[in-house]
Short mmCIF file of C-alpha atoms in Angstrom, two decimals:
data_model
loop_
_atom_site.label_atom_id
_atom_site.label_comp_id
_atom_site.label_asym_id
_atom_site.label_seq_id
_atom_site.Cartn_x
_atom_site.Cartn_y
_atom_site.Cartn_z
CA UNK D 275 41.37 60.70 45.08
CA UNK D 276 38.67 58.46 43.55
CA UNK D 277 36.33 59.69 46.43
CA UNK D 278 37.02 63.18 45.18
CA UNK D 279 36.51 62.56 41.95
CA UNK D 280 32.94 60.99 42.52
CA UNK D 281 31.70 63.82 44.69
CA UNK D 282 32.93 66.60 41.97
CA UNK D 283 30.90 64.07 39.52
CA UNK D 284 27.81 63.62 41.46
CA UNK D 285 27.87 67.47 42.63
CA UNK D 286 27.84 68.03 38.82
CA UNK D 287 24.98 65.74 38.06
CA UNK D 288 22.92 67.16 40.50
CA UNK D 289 23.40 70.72 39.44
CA UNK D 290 22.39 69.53 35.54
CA UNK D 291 19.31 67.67 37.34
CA UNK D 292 17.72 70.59 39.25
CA UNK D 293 18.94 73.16 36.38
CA UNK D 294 21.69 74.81 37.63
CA UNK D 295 23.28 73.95 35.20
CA UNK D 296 21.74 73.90 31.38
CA UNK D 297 23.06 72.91 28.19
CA UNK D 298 25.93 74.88 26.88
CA UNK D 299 27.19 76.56 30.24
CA UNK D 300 30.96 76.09 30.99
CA UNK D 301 32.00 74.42 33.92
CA UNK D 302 34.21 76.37 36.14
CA UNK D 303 37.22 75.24 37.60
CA UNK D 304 38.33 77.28 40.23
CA UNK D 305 34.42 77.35 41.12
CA UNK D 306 34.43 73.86 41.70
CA UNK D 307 37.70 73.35 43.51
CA UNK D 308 36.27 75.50 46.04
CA UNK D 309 33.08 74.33 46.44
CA UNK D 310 34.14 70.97 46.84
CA UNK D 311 37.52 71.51 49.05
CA UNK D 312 39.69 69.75 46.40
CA UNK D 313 42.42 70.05 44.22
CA UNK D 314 42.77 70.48 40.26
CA UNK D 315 43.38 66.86 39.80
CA UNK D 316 39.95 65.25 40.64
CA UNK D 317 38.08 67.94 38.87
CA UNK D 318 39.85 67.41 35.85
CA UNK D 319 39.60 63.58 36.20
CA UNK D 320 35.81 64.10 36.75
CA UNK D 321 35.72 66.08 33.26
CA UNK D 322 37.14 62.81 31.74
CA UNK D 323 34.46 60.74 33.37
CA UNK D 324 31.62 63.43 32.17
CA UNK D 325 32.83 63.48 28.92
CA UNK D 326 33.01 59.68 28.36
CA UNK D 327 29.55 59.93 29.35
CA UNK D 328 28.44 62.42 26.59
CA UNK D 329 27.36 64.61 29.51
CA UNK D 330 30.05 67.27 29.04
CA UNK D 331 32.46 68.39 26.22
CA UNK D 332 35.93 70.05 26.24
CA UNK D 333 36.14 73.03 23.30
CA UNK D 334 39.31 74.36 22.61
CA UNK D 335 39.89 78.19 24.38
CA UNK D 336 36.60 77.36 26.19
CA UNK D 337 36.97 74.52 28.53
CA UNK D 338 34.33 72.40 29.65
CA UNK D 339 30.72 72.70 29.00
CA UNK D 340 27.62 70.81 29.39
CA UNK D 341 26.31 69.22 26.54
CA UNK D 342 24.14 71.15 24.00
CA UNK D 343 22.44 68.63 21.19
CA UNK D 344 22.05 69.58 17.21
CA UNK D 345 18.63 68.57 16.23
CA UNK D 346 20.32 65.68 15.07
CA UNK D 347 22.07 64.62 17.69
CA UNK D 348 18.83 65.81 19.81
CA UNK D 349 16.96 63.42 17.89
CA UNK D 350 19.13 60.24 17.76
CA UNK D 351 18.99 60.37 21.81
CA UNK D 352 15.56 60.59 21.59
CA UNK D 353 14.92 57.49 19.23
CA UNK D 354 17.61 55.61 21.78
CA UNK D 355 16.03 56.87 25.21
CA UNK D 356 12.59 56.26 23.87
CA UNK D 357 13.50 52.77 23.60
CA UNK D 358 15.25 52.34 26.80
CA UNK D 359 12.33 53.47 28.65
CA UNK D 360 9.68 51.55 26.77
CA UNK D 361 11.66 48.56 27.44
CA UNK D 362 11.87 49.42 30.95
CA UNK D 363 8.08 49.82 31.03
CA UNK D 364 7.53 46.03 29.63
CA UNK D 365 9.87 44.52 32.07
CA UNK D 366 7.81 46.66 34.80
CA UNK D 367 5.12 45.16 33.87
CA UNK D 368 6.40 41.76 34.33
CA UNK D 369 8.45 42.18 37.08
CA UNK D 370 7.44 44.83 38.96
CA UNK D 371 6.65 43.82 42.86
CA UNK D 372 4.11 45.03 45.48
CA UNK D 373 6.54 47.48 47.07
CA UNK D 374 7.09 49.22 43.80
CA UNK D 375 3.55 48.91 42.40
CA UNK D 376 2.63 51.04 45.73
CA UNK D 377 5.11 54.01 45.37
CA UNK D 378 4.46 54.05 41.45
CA UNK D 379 0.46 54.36 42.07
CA UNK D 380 1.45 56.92 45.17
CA UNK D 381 3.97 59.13 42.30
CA UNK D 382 0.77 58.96 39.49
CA UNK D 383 -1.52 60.26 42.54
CA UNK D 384 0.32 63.20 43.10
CA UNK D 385 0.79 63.63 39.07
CA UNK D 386 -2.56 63.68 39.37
CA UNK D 387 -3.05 65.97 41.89
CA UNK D 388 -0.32 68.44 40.92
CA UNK D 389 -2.41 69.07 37.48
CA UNK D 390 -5.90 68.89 38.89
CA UNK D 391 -5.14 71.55 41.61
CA UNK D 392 -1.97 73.43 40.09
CA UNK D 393 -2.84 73.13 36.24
CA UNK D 394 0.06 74.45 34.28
CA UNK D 395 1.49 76.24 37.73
CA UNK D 396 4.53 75.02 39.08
CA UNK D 397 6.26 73.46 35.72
CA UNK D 398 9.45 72.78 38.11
CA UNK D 399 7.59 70.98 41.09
CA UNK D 400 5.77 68.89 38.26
CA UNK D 401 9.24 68.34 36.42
CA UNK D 402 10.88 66.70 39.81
CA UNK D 403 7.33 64.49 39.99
CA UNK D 404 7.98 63.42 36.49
CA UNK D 405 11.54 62.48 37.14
CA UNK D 406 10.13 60.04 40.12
CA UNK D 407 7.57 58.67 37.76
CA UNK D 408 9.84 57.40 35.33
CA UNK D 409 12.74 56.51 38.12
CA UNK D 410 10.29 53.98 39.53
CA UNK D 411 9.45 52.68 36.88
CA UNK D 412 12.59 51.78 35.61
CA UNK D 413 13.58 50.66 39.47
CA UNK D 414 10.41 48.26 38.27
CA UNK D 415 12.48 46.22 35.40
CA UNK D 416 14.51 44.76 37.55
CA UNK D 417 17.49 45.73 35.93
CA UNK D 418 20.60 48.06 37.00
CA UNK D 419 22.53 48.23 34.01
CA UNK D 420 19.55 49.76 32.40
CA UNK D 421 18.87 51.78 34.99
CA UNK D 422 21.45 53.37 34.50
CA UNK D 423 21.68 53.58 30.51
CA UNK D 424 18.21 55.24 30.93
CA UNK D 425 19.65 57.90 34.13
CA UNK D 426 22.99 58.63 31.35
CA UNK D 427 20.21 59.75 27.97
CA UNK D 428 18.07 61.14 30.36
CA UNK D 429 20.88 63.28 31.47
CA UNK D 430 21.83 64.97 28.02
CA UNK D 431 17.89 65.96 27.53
CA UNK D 432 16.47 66.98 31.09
CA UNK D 433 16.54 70.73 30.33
CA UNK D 434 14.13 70.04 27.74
CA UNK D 435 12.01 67.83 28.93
CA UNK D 436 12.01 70.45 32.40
CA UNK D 437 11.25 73.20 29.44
CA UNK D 438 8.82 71.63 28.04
CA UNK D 439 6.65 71.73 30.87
CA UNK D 440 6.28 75.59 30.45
CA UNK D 441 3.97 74.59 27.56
CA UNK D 442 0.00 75.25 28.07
CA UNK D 443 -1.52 71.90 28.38
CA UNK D 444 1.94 69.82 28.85
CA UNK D 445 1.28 68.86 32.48
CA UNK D 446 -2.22 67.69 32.44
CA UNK D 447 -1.77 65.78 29.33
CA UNK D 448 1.77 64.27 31.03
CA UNK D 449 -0.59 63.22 34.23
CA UNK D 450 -3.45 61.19 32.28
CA UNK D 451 -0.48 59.33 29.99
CA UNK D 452 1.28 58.01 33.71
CA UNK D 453 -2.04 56.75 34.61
CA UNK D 454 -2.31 54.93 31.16
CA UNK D 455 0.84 54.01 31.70
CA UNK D 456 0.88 52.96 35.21
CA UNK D 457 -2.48 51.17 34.57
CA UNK D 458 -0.87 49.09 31.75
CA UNK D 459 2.00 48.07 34.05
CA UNK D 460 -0.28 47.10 37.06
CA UNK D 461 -2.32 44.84 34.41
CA UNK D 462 1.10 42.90 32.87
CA UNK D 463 0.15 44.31 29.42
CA UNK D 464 3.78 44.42 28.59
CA UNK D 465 3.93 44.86 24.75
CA UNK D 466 1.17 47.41 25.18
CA UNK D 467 3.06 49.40 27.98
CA UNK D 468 6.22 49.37 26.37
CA UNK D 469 4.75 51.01 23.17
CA UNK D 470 2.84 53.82 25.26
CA UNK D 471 6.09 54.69 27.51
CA UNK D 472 8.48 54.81 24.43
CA UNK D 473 5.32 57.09 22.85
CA UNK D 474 5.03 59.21 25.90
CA UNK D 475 8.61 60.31 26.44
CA UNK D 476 9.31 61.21 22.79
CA UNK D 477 8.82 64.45 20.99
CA UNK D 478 7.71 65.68 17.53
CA UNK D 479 10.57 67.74 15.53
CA UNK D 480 8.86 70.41 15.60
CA UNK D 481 8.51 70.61 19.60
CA UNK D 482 12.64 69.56 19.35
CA UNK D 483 12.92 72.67 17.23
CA UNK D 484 11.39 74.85 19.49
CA UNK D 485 12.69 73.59 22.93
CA UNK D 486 16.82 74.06 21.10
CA UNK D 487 15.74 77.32 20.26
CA UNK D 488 14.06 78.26 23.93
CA UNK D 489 17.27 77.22 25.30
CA UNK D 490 19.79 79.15 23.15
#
């Protein structure tokens, strides 16, 4: 059953990563009893799990649906993630090894490259490039448990951050900040590459107010 459980989980997760799911759509039960060859029971223990994790909420005559931030709750996760990934980028650059130091320089590359030869094309393909960016380097701390604090925030907000890549300009100016980034890590400045990460991934209110209302 716990096997079941974690595969209706992760097939969730995955679905919210690549956008299949966005905030505010309701989970379907019978969709996902079929899809994953299991009964009600696992599914609804999965909900449980999901909701613990802020990823999902339960509304009355409405069942379960993924979770759509206020601009205040919007905002609080963003002051929290902001500071989960900064500190991820100082322990980076203190801990990172070569191994790591390689496949974050290879991920910046093709940042690079996806905005020098795409532009603003391909907002998706550059959103997926981001995601690897910031998964290596918070592989680079050193750390699990924050690992995964950072993967459960980052979670609640990826259909805005994958939004706001539709914005003229966004992807360049995302590619030069991992390179300053990326270059501050490489050098062990860790104060100064904890305060550019935790600047990088956060937004202005009014960009917050404009990605909630892109998205319904």
């Amino acid at each position: 059953m716990a096997g079941q459980t974690e595969q209706v989980i992760n097939g969730v997760l995955e679905d919210i990563e690549h956008g299949r799911l966005g905030p505010g759509d309701v989970l379907e039960e019978p969709a996902l009893i079929e899809r994953h060859g299991v009964s009600r029971t696992p599914v609804r223990e999965a909900f449980i799990q999901l909701e613990t994790l802020g990823l999902i909420r339960r509304l009355p005559r409405k069942g379960a649906v993924v979770f759509k931030p206020t601009l205040e709750e919007f905002l609080a996760i963003l002051e929290v993630h902001a500071r989960l990934e900064g500190l991820a980028a100082g322990l980076a650059a203190r801990r990172m090894n070569p191994a790591q130091a390689a496949e974050l320089e290879a991920v910046v590359a093709a940042c690079e490259a996806h905005a020098r030869d795409q532009g603003d094309g391909d907002p998706f393909g550059y959103y997926r490039l981001n995601l690897k960016f910031h998964e290596t380097v918070a592989l680079g701390s050193g750390n699990p448990y924050l690992v995964e604090m950072i993967k459960t925030h980052a979670r609640k907000l990826l259909a805005y951050y994958r939004a706001r890549y539709s914005y003229p300009g966004s992807i360049p100016a995302s590619a030069r900040e991992h390179r300053q980034i990326a270059t501050l890590i490489f050098e062990r400045r860790r104060e100064e590459a904890e305060t550019a990460m935790a600047r990088h991934v956060q937004f202005d209110q009014v960009t917050v107010m404009d990605l909630l209302a892109a998205l319904g």
